[in-house]
């Protein structure tokens, strides 16, 4: 499977976690929960500062685990402050990442 075909780059995560599978599992679980929370915060965001904070946070979290499509969608949303239409690509990328994690457990 090529890196482009993976919703989460486990090799990247493996490097980030210094090869510790237990850490990788924990981080993946935390990411799923975090992403769900951030999406809720973005849906309810009422000002540009909160929007930028949450999109920036999600971008970094997603890059950290190798969910690069989520990170790119978050970066795009960050560039378009308060454009709630930008949540759809984040949700789609996150759904793919969550499905990938479920289908390819560590």
Short mmCIF file of C-alpha atoms in Angstrom, two decimals:
data_model
loop_
_atom_site.label_atom_id
_atom_site.label_comp_id
_atom_site.label_asym_id
_atom_site.label_seq_id
_atom_site.Cartn_x
_atom_site.Cartn_y
_atom_site.Cartn_z
CA UNK A 1 0.00 0.00 0.00
CA UNK A 2 1.45 3.36 -0.99
CA UNK A 3 1.66 6.29 1.41
CA UNK A 4 -0.93 8.12 -0.70
CA UNK A 5 -3.38 5.23 -0.27
CA UNK A 6 -3.09 5.23 3.52
CA UNK A 7 -5.31 7.48 5.58
CA UNK A 8 -2.81 7.15 8.44
CA UNK A 9 0.89 6.66 7.76
CA UNK A 10 1.81 4.05 10.36
CA UNK A 11 5.47 4.26 9.40
CA UNK A 12 5.46 7.96 10.28
CA UNK A 13 3.67 7.24 13.56
CA UNK A 14 6.13 4.41 14.29
CA UNK A 15 8.99 6.88 13.93
CA UNK A 16 7.22 9.47 16.10
CA UNK A 17 6.60 6.85 18.82
CA UNK A 18 10.16 5.51 18.69
CA UNK A 19 8.77 2.14 17.65
CA UNK A 20 6.67 1.65 20.78
CA UNK A 21 3.48 -0.12 19.64
CA UNK A 22 1.68 0.57 22.93
CA UNK A 23 2.34 4.28 22.53
CA UNK A 24 1.15 4.12 18.93
CA UNK A 25 -2.13 2.48 19.98
CA UNK A 26 -2.68 5.02 22.73
CA UNK A 27 -1.92 7.96 20.44
CA UNK A 28 -4.31 6.68 17.78
CA UNK A 29 -7.11 6.39 20.33
CA UNK A 30 -6.40 9.85 21.65
CA UNK A 31 -6.35 11.25 18.13
CA UNK A 32 -9.80 9.85 17.32
CA UNK A 33 -11.27 11.32 20.51
CA UNK A 34 -9.44 14.62 19.99
CA UNK A 35 -10.58 14.96 16.39
CA UNK A 36 -14.21 14.36 17.38
CA UNK A 37 -13.91 17.05 20.06
CA UNK A 38 -12.22 19.53 17.73
CA UNK A 39 -14.87 19.05 15.06
CA UNK A 40 -17.55 19.82 17.66
CA UNK A 41 -15.64 22.93 18.75
CA UNK A 42 -15.30 24.09 15.16
CA UNK A 43 -18.99 23.53 14.50
CA UNK A 44 -19.77 25.79 17.46
CA UNK A 45 -16.96 28.31 16.90
CA UNK A 46 -18.30 31.84 17.00
CA UNK A 47 -15.13 33.84 16.39
CA UNK A 48 -12.08 33.76 14.16
CA UNK A 49 -9.64 33.33 17.06
CA UNK A 50 -11.29 30.10 18.24
CA UNK A 51 -11.54 28.85 14.65
CA UNK A 52 -7.83 29.42 14.04
CA UNK A 53 -6.87 27.85 17.37
CA UNK A 54 -8.87 24.67 16.76
CA UNK A 55 -7.90 24.23 13.10
CA UNK A 56 -4.25 24.82 13.94
CA UNK A 57 -4.40 22.33 16.82
CA UNK A 58 -6.01 19.68 14.63
CA UNK A 59 -3.49 20.26 11.85
CA UNK A 60 -0.62 19.58 14.25
CA UNK A 61 -2.25 16.56 15.86
CA UNK A 62 -3.01 15.00 12.50
CA UNK A 63 0.51 15.58 11.19
CA UNK A 64 1.92 14.06 14.35
CA UNK A 65 0.22 10.72 13.78
CA UNK A 66 0.57 10.70 10.01
CA UNK A 67 -3.06 11.53 9.13
CA UNK A 68 -1.86 13.88 6.43
CA UNK A 69 -5.20 14.26 4.62
CA UNK A 70 -6.79 15.40 7.88
CA UNK A 71 -3.89 17.80 8.42
CA UNK A 72 -4.23 19.26 4.93
CA UNK A 73 -7.99 19.71 5.31
CA UNK A 74 -7.42 21.42 8.67
CA UNK A 75 -4.75 23.66 7.12
CA UNK A 76 -7.18 24.66 4.37
CA UNK A 77 -9.85 25.46 6.97
CA UNK A 78 -7.30 27.47 8.94
CA UNK A 79 -6.67 29.62 5.85
CA UNK A 80 -10.42 30.27 5.48
CA UNK A 81 -11.47 31.56 8.86
CA UNK A 82 -15.01 30.76 9.94
CA UNK A 83 -15.89 29.07 6.63
CA UNK A 84 -17.89 26.17 8.02
CA UNK A 85 -18.08 24.60 4.55
CA UNK A 86 -14.41 23.72 5.15
CA UNK A 87 -15.52 21.29 7.87
CA UNK A 88 -16.83 18.80 5.30
CA UNK A 89 -13.36 17.92 3.94
CA UNK A 90 -12.04 17.56 7.50
CA UNK A 91 -14.91 15.24 8.38
CA UNK A 92 -14.37 13.19 5.23
CA UNK A 93 -10.63 12.82 5.82
CA UNK A 94 -11.23 11.99 9.47
CA UNK A 95 -13.81 9.34 8.54
CA UNK A 96 -11.23 7.74 6.25
CA UNK A 97 -8.58 7.88 8.97
CA UNK A 98 -10.91 6.38 11.57
CA UNK A 99 -11.95 3.61 9.16
CA UNK A 100 -8.30 2.92 8.31
CA UNK A 101 -7.42 2.65 12.00
CA UNK A 102 -10.33 0.24 12.50
CA UNK A 103 -9.39 -1.92 9.51
CA UNK A 104 -5.66 -1.93 10.23
CA UNK A 105 -5.23 -2.33 13.99
CA UNK A 106 -1.73 -2.39 15.40
#
